[in-house]
Coordinates of C-alpha atoms in Angstrom, one line a residue:
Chain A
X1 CA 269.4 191.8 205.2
X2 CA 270.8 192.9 208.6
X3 CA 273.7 191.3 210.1
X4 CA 274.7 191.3 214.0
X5 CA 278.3 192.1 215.0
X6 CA 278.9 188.8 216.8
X7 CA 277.5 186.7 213.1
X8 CA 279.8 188.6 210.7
X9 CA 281.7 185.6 210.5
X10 CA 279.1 184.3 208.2
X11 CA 280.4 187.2 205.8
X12 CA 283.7 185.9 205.2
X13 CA 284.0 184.1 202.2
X14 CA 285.4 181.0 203.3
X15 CA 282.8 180.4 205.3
X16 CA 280.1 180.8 202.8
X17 CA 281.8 178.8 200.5
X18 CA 281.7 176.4 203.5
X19 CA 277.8 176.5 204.2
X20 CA 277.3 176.4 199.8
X21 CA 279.7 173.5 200.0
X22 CA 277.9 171.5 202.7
X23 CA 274.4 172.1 201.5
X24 CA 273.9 172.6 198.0
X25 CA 277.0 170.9 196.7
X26 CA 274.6 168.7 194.6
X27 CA 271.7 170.9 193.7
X28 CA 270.0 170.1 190.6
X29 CA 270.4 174.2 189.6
X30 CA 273.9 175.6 188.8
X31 CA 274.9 178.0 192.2
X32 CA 276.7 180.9 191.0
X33 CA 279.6 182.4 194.5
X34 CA 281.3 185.0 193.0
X35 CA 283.4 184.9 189.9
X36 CA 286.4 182.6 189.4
X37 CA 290.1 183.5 190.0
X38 CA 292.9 183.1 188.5
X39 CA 296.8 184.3 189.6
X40 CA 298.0 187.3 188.3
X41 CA 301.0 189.2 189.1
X42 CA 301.5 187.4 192.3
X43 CA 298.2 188.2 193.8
X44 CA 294.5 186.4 192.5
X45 CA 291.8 188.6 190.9
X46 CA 288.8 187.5 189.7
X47 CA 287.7 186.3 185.9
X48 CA 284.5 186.8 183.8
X49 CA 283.1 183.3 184.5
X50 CA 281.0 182.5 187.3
X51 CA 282.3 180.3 189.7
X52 CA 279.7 177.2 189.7
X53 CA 280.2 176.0 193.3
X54 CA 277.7 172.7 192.5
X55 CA 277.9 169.7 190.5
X56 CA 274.0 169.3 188.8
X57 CA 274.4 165.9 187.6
X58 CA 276.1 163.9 190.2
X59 CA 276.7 160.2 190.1
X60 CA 273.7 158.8 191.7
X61 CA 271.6 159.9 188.8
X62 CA 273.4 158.8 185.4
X63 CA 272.8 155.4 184.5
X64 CA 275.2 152.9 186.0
X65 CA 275.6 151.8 182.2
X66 CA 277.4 155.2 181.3
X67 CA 280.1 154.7 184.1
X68 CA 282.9 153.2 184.6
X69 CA 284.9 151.8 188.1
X70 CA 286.9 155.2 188.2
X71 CA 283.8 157.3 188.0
X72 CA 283.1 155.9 190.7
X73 CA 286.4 156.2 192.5
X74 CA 286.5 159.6 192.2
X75 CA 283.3 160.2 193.1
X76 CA 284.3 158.7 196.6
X77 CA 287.4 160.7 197.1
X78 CA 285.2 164.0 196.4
X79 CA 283.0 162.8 199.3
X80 CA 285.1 161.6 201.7
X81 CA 289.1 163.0 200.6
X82 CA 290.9 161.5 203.2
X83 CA 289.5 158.1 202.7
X84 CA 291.3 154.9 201.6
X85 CA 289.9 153.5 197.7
X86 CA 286.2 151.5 198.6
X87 CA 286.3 148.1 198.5
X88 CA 282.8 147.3 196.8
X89 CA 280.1 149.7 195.6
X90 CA 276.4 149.4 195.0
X91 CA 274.7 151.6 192.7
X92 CA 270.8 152.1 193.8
X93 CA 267.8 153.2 191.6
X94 CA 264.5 152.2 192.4
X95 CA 261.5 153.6 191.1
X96 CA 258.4 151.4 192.6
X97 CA 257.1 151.2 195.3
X98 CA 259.3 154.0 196.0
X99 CA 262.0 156.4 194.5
X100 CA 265.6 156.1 195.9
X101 CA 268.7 156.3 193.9
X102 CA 272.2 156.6 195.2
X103 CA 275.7 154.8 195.6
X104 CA 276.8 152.7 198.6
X105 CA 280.0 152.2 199.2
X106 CA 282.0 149.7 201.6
X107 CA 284.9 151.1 203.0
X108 CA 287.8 149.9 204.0
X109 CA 287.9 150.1 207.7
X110 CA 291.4 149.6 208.7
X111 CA 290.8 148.9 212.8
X112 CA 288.2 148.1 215.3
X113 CA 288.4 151.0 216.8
X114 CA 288.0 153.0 213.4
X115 CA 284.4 152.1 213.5
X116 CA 283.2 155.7 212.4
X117 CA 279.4 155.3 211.5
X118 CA 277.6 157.5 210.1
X119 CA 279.0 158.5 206.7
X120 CA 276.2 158.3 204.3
X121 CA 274.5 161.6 203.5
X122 CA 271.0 161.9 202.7
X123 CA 269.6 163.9 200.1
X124 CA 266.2 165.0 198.9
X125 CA 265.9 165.5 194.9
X126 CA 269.7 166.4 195.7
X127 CA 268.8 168.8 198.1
X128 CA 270.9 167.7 201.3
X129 CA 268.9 166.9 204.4
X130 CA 271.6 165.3 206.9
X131 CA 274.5 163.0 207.3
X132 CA 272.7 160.8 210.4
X133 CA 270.8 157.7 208.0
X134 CA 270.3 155.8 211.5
X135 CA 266.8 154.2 211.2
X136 CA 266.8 154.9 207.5
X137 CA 269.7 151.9 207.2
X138 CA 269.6 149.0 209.1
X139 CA 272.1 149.5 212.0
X140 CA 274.8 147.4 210.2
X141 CA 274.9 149.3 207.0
X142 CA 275.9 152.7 208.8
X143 CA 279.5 151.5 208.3
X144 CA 278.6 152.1 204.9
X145 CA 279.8 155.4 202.8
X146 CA 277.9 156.9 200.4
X147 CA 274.9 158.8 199.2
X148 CA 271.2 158.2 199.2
X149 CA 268.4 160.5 197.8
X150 CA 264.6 159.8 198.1
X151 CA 262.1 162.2 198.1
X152 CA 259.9 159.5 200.0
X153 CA 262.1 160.1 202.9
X154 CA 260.0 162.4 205.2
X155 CA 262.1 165.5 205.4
X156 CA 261.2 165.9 209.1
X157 CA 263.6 163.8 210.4
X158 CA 262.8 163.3 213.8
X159 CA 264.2 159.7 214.6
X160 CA 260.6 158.6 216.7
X161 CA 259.1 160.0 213.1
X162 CA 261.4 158.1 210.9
X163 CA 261.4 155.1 212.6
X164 CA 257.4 154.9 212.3
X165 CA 257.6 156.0 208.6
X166 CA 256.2 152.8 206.4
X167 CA 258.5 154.0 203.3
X168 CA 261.1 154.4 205.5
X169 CA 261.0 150.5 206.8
X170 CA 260.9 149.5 202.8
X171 CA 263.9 151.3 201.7
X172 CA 265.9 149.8 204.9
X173 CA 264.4 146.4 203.9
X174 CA 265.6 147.3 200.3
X175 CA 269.2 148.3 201.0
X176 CA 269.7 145.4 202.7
X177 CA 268.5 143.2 200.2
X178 CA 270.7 145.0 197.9
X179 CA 273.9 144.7 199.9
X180 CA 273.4 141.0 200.5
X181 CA 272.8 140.1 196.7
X182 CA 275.8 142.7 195.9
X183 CA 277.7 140.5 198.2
X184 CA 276.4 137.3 196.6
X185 CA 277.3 138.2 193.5
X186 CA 280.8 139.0 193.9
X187 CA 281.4 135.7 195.7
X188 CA 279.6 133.5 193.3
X189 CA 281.7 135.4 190.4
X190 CA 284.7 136.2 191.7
X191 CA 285.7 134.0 195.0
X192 CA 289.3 135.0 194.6
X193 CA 288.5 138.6 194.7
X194 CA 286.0 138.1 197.8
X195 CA 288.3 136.0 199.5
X196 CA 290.7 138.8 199.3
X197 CA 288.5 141.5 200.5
X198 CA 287.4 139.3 203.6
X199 CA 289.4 140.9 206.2
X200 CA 287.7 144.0 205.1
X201 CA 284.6 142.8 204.4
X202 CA 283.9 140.4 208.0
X203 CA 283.1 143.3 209.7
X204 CA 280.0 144.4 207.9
X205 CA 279.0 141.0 207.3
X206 CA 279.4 139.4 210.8
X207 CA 278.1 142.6 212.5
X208 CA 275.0 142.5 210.1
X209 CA 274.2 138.9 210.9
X210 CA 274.6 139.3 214.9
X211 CA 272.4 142.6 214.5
X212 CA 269.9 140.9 211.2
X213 CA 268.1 138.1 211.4
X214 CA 267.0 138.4 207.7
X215 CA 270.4 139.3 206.6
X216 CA 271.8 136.2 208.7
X217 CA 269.7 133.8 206.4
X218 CA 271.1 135.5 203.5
X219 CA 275.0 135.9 204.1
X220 CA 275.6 132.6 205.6
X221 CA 275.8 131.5 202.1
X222 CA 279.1 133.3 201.5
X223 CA 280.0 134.4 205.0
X224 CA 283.6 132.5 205.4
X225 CA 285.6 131.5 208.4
X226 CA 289.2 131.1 208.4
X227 CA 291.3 128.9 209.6
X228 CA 294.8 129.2 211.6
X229 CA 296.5 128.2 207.8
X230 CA 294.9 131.3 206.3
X231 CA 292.3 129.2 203.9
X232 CA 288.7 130.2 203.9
X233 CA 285.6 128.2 204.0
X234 CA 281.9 128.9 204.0
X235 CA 280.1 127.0 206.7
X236 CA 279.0 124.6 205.1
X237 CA 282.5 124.0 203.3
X238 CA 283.8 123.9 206.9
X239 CA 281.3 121.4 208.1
X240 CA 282.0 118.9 205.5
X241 CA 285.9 119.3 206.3
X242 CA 285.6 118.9 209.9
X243 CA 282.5 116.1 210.4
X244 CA 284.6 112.7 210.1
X245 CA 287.4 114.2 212.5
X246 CA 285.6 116.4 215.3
X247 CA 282.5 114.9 216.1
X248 CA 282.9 113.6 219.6
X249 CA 281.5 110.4 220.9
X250 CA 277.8 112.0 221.7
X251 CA 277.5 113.0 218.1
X252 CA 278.5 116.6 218.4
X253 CA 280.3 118.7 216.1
X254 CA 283.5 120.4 217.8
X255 CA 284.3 123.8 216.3
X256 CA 288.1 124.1 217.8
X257 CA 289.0 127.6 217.6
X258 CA 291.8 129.7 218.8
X259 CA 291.9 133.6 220.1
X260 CA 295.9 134.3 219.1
X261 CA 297.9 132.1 216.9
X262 CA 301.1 132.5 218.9
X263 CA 300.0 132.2 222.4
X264 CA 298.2 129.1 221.5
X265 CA 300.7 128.0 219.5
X266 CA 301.8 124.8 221.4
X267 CA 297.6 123.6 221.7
X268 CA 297.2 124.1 217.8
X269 CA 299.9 122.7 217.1
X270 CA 298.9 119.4 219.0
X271 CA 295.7 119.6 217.4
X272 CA 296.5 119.8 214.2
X273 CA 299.2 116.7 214.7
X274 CA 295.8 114.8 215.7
X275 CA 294.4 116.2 211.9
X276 CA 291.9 118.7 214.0
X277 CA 291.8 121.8 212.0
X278 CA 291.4 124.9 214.0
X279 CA 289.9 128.0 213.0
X280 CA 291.4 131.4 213.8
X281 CA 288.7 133.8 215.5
X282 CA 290.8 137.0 216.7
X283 CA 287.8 139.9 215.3
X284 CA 286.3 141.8 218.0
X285 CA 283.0 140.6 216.9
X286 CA 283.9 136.8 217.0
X287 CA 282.9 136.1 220.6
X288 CA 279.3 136.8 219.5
X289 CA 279.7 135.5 216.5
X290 CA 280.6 132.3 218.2
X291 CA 277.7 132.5 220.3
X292 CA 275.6 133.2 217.4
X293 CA 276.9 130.2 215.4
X294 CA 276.2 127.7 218.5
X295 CA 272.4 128.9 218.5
X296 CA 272.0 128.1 214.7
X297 CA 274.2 125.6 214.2
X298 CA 272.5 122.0 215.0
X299 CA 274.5 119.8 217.5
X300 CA 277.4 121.9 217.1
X301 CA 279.7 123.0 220.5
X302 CA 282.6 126.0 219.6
X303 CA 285.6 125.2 222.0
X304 CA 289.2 126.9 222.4
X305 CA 291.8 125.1 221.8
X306 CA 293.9 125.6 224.6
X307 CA 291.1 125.3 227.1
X308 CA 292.0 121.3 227.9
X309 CA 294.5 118.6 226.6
X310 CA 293.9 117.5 223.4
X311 CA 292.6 114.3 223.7
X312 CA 289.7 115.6 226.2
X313 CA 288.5 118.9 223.6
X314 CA 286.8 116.3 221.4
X315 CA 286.0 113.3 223.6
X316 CA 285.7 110.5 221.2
X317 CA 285.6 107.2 223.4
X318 CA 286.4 106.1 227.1
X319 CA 289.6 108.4 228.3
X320 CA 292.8 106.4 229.3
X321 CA 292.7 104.9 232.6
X322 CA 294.8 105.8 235.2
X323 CA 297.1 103.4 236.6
X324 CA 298.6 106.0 239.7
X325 CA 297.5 104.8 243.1
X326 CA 295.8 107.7 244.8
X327 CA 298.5 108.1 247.3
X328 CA 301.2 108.4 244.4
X329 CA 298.6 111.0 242.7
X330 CA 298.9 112.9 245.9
X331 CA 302.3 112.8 246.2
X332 CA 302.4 114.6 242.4
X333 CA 300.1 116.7 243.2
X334 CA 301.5 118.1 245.9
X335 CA 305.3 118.2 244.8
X336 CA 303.9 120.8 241.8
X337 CA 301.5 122.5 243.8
X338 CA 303.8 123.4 246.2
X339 CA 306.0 125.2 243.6
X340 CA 303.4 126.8 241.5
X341 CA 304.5 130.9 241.8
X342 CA 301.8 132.5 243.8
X343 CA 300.5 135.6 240.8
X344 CA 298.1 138.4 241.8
X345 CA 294.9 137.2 240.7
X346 CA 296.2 133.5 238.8
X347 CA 295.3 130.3 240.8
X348 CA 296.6 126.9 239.7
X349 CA 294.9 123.9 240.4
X350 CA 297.6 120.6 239.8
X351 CA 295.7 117.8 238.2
X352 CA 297.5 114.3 237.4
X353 CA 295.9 113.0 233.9
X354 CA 296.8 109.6 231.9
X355 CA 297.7 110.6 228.5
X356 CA 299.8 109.6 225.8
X357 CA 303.7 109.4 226.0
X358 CA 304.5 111.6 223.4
X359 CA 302.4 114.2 224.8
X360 CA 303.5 117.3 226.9
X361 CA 304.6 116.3 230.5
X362 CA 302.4 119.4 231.7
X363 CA 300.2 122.0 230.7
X364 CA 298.2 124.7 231.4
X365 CA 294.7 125.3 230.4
X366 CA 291.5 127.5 231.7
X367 CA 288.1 126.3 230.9
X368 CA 285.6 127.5 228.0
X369 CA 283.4 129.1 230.6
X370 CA 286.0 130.7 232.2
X371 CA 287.5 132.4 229.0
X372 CA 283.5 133.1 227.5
X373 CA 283.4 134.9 230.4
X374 CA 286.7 136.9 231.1
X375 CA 285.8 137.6 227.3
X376 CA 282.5 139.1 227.8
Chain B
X1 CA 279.8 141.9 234.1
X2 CA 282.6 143.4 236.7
X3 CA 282.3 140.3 238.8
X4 CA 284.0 138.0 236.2
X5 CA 286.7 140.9 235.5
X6 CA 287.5 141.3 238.7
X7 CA 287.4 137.2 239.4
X8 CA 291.1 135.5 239.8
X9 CA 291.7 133.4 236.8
X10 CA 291.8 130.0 237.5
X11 CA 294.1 127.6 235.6
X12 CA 294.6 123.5 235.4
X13 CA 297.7 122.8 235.8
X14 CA 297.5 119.1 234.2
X15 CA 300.2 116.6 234.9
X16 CA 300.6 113.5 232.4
X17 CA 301.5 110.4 234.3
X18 CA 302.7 108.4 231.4
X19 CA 305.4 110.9 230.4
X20 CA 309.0 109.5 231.7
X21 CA 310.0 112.9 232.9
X22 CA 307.0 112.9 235.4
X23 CA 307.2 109.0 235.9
X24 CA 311.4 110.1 237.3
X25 CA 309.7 113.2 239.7
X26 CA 307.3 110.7 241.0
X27 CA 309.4 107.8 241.7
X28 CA 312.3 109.9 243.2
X29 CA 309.9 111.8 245.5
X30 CA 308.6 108.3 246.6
X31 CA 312.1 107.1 247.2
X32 CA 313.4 110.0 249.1
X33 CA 310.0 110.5 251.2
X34 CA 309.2 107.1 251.7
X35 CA 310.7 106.8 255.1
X36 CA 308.8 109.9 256.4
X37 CA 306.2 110.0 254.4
X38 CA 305.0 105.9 254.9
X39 CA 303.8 106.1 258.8
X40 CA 302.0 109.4 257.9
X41 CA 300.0 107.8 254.7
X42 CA 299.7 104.9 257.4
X43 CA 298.1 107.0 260.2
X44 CA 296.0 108.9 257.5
X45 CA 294.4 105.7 256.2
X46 CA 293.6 104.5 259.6
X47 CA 292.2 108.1 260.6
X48 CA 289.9 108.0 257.5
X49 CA 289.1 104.5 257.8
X50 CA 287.6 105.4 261.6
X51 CA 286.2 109.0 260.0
X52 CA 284.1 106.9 257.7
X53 CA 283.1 104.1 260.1
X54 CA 282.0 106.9 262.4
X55 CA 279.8 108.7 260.2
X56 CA 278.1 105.1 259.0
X57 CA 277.2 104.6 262.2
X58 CA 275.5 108.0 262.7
X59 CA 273.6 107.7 259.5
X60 CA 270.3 106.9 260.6
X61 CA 270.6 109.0 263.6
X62 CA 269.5 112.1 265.0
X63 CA 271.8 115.2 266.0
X64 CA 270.6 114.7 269.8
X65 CA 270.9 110.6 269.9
X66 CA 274.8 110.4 268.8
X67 CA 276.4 110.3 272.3
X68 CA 278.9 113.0 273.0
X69 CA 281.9 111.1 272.8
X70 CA 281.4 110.1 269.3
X71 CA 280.9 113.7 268.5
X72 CA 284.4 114.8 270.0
X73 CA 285.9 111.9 268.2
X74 CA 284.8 112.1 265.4
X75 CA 286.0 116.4 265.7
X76 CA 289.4 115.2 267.0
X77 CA 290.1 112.3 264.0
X78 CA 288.9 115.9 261.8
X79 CA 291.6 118.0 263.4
X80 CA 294.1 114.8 263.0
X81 CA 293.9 114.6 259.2
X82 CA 293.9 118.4 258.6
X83 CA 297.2 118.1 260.8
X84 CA 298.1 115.6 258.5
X85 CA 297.4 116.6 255.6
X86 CA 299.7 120.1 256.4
X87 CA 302.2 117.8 257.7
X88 CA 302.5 116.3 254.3
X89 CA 302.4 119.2 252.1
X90 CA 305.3 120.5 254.0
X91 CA 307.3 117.4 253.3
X92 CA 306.5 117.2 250.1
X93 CA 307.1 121.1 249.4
X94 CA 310.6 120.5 251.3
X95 CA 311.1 118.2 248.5
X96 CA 310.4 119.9 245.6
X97 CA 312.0 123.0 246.5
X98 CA 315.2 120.6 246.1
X99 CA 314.3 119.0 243.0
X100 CA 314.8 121.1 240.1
X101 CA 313.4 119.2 237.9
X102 CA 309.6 120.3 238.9
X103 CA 310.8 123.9 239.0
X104 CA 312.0 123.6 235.5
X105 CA 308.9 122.0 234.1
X106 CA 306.5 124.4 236.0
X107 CA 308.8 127.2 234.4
X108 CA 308.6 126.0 230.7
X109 CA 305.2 125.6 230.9
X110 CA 304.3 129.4 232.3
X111 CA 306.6 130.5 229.4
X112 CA 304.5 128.6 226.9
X113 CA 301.7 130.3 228.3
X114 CA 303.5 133.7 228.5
X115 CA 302.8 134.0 232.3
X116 CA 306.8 133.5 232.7
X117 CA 308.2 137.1 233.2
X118 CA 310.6 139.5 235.2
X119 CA 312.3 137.6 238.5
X120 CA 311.1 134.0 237.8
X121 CA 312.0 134.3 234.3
X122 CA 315.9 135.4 235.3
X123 CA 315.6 132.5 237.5
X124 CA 314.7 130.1 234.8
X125 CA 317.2 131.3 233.1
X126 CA 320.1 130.9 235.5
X127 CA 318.7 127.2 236.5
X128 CA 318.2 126.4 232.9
X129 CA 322.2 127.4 232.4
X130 CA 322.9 125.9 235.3
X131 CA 321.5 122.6 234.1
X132 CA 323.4 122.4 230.8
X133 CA 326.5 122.6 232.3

């Protein structure tokens, strides 16, 4: 074998531990790279046993029954070291209509921003092939850690290919399936523990319903929504809670939600004096999923909370009257406009409105459309 | 989607007549504008009540048969009530600047909305001291 002077880099053990590590970490034959050491009079010299660089059995092809959580644990801090502990897992083993066996994990993403995609590894008969699944999972599920080996993966693994590939389409079909019943099961059988994972968890499952159709029909079973108080409720919990209170004079249901619990403050507060219950939407993925809900939901309108006075979010019958002459509306009108601070790019428009007593002597608000679309 | 970043937001400032605090700014502006501010609402109704007479009468007319002094009349009574209409504002700006009251509610109600910061938020400050002494 000849070697160039610029690649004798590819010499040095390190990096050939490197390559071995990368690539045949998981071969199903014991890899043999050098001999191991030990320390020995301050310096390392080698031993008389071969230093077995790969594990042959991994976790993905025991039986599920033979392992316990902390197998699987450590498992995910061999793949991915730096990484928080998994929230869920999902051990995979099909063997009709195709083979596919591996672990799925859900990670625990800890911001928005974090949203690093692209973790799973593929493998072939534990052979790896590459670390980009996208086509192979649905688009969702690349937030996903983990490990997935089929040998009905074409190993050309050109993305036009993959994407045509009728095996291909099953096992993304099939993960999801497996994901959403994963998820199904945990919340039928332990709500507590889902409900406790659902900060975590509401970015895989809003982001798969936005992105899936088929996994929308599925997860809004056990999808939740939270309100400003912190308590959960699926949708249809939520409906049930909210129907006698919010539906407005037309026969729609009014969704009131807020963006920021302490700048709205003062509007959810008023609304919940008035026994509205308003749900905290602060994810990045909540403005779609807004939109999203709207579409599905029947005769159902989201609004924020601080986007007019209480009494005219949920419209219920005629509005107060107004008993101001229109030359005394005027003259408020004008006394507050003229003091409203000029502010780059803020315009007030003063509006005189009969309400009750007790409520605020002014306020400000900005319209839904407006704030849909500053939002957008 | 640039346009509706770069577009002013645009906020309802909504005043609720049946509060006492606002029911005391109306009534003292009334009181301490009436004597200026009565002939003008007086002229005003009479200028809109000719405006709107005028433009009856032109209904069911053509541009070219509404005689030409109709046309300037109706331009001058126009000019009138925007003249008016300034002439107003300015009183009743000359009026608020003096009653703290509306300058204090205003503030309070940018603070709640965290748009109260830096010069105007010393000055609420000071005036809200001020008030309590």
């Amino acid at each position: 074998m000849y070697i160039d002077d610029d690649s004798k880099e590819f010499l040095e053990e390190a990096r050939v531990s490197a390559i071995l590590n990368k690539y045949c970490k998981f071969l199903p034959v014991a890899i043999a790279f050098g001999k191991k050491k030990e320390w020995k009079d301050g310096k390392q010299v080698d031993t008389a046993e071969d230093n077995i660089i790969n594990d042959t059995t991994p976790l993905w092809t025991r039986k599920p029954s033979e392992l316990k959580d902390e197998d699987y644990k450590k498992f995910y801090r061999d793949l991915y070291p730096m990484s928080d502990e998994p929230l869920f897992w999902i051990h995979l083993n099909v063997d009709f209509p195709f083979h596919l066996t591996g672990v799925l994990y859900f990670p625990k993403i800890k911001s928005n921003i974090d949203m690093q995609k692209n973790k799973i590894q593929l493998y072939c008969n534990q052979v790896y092939v590459t670390d980009e699944v996208e086509g192979i999972v649905p688009d969702f599920l690349t937030l996903m850690h983990g490990v997935i080996d089929s040998p009905d993966i074409p190993l050309n693994v050109s993305r036009s290919y993959l994407q045509s590939d009728a095996n291909v389409k099953k096992i993304s079909g099939y993960i999801s399936k497996k994901v959403s019943d994963r998820l199904q099961s945990i919340f039928k059988n332990d709500r507590k523990e889902f409900e406790q994972k659902w900060n975590d968890l509401k970015i895989f499952i809003n982001y798969g319903m936005l992105t899936e159709e088929d996994f929308y029909d599925k997860a809004n079973k056990y999808a939740l929504l939270q309100d400003t108080e912190g308590k959960l409720y699926t949708y249809e919990e939520y409906k049930t809670l909210i129907t006698a209170e919010q539906t407005d004079k037309d026969g729609n249901l009014v969704y009131l939600y807020a963006n920021n619990k302490d700048k709205e403050y003062g509007f959810i507060e008023a609304a919940t004096a008035k026994v509205y219950n308003v749900l905290l939407m602060d994810g990045q993925l909540d403005v779609a999923l807004i939109s999203l809900l709207e579409r599905k939901f029947e005769k159902t309108r989201f609004t924020r909370v601080d986007s007019d006075t209480v009494e005219r979010l949920i419209v219920k019958e005629e509005q107060k009257e107004s008993e101001l002459k229109n030359s005394e509306r005027d003259i408020l009108t004008g006394v507050f406009q003229s003091r409203m601070p000029k502010m780059e790019k803020k315009e007030f428009y003063v509006q005189v409105q009969a309400m009750g007593e007790d409520d605020s002597p002014i306020m400000i608000t900005q319209s839904e459309y407006m704030l849909r679309m500053k939002e957008m | 989607m640039s346009f509706y970043v770069d577009m002013a937001d645009m906020y309802t400032v909504i005043l609720n007549e049946n509060h006492p605090l606002i029911k005391r700014v109306l009534s003292e502006a009334e009181s301490s504008c009436a004597e200026k501010l009565q002939p003008i609402i007086s002229e005003n109704e009479q200028l809109e009540a000719r405006r709107t007479a005028l433009y009856d009468a032109r209904r069911d007319k053509k541009e070219d048969e509404i005689p030409q002094s109709e046309k300037d009349e109706l331009s001058d009574i126009e000019q009138k009530i925007t003249k008016i209409k300034s002439d107003k504002e300015a009183l009743l700006a000359e009026y608020a600047a003096g009653d703290k009251c509306v300058s204090q509610l205003i503030d309070i109600t940018l603070l709640q909305n965290n748009m109260l910061t830096g010069e105007a938020l010393n000055n609420f400050v000071k005036r809200s001291i001020e008030m309590m002494k």
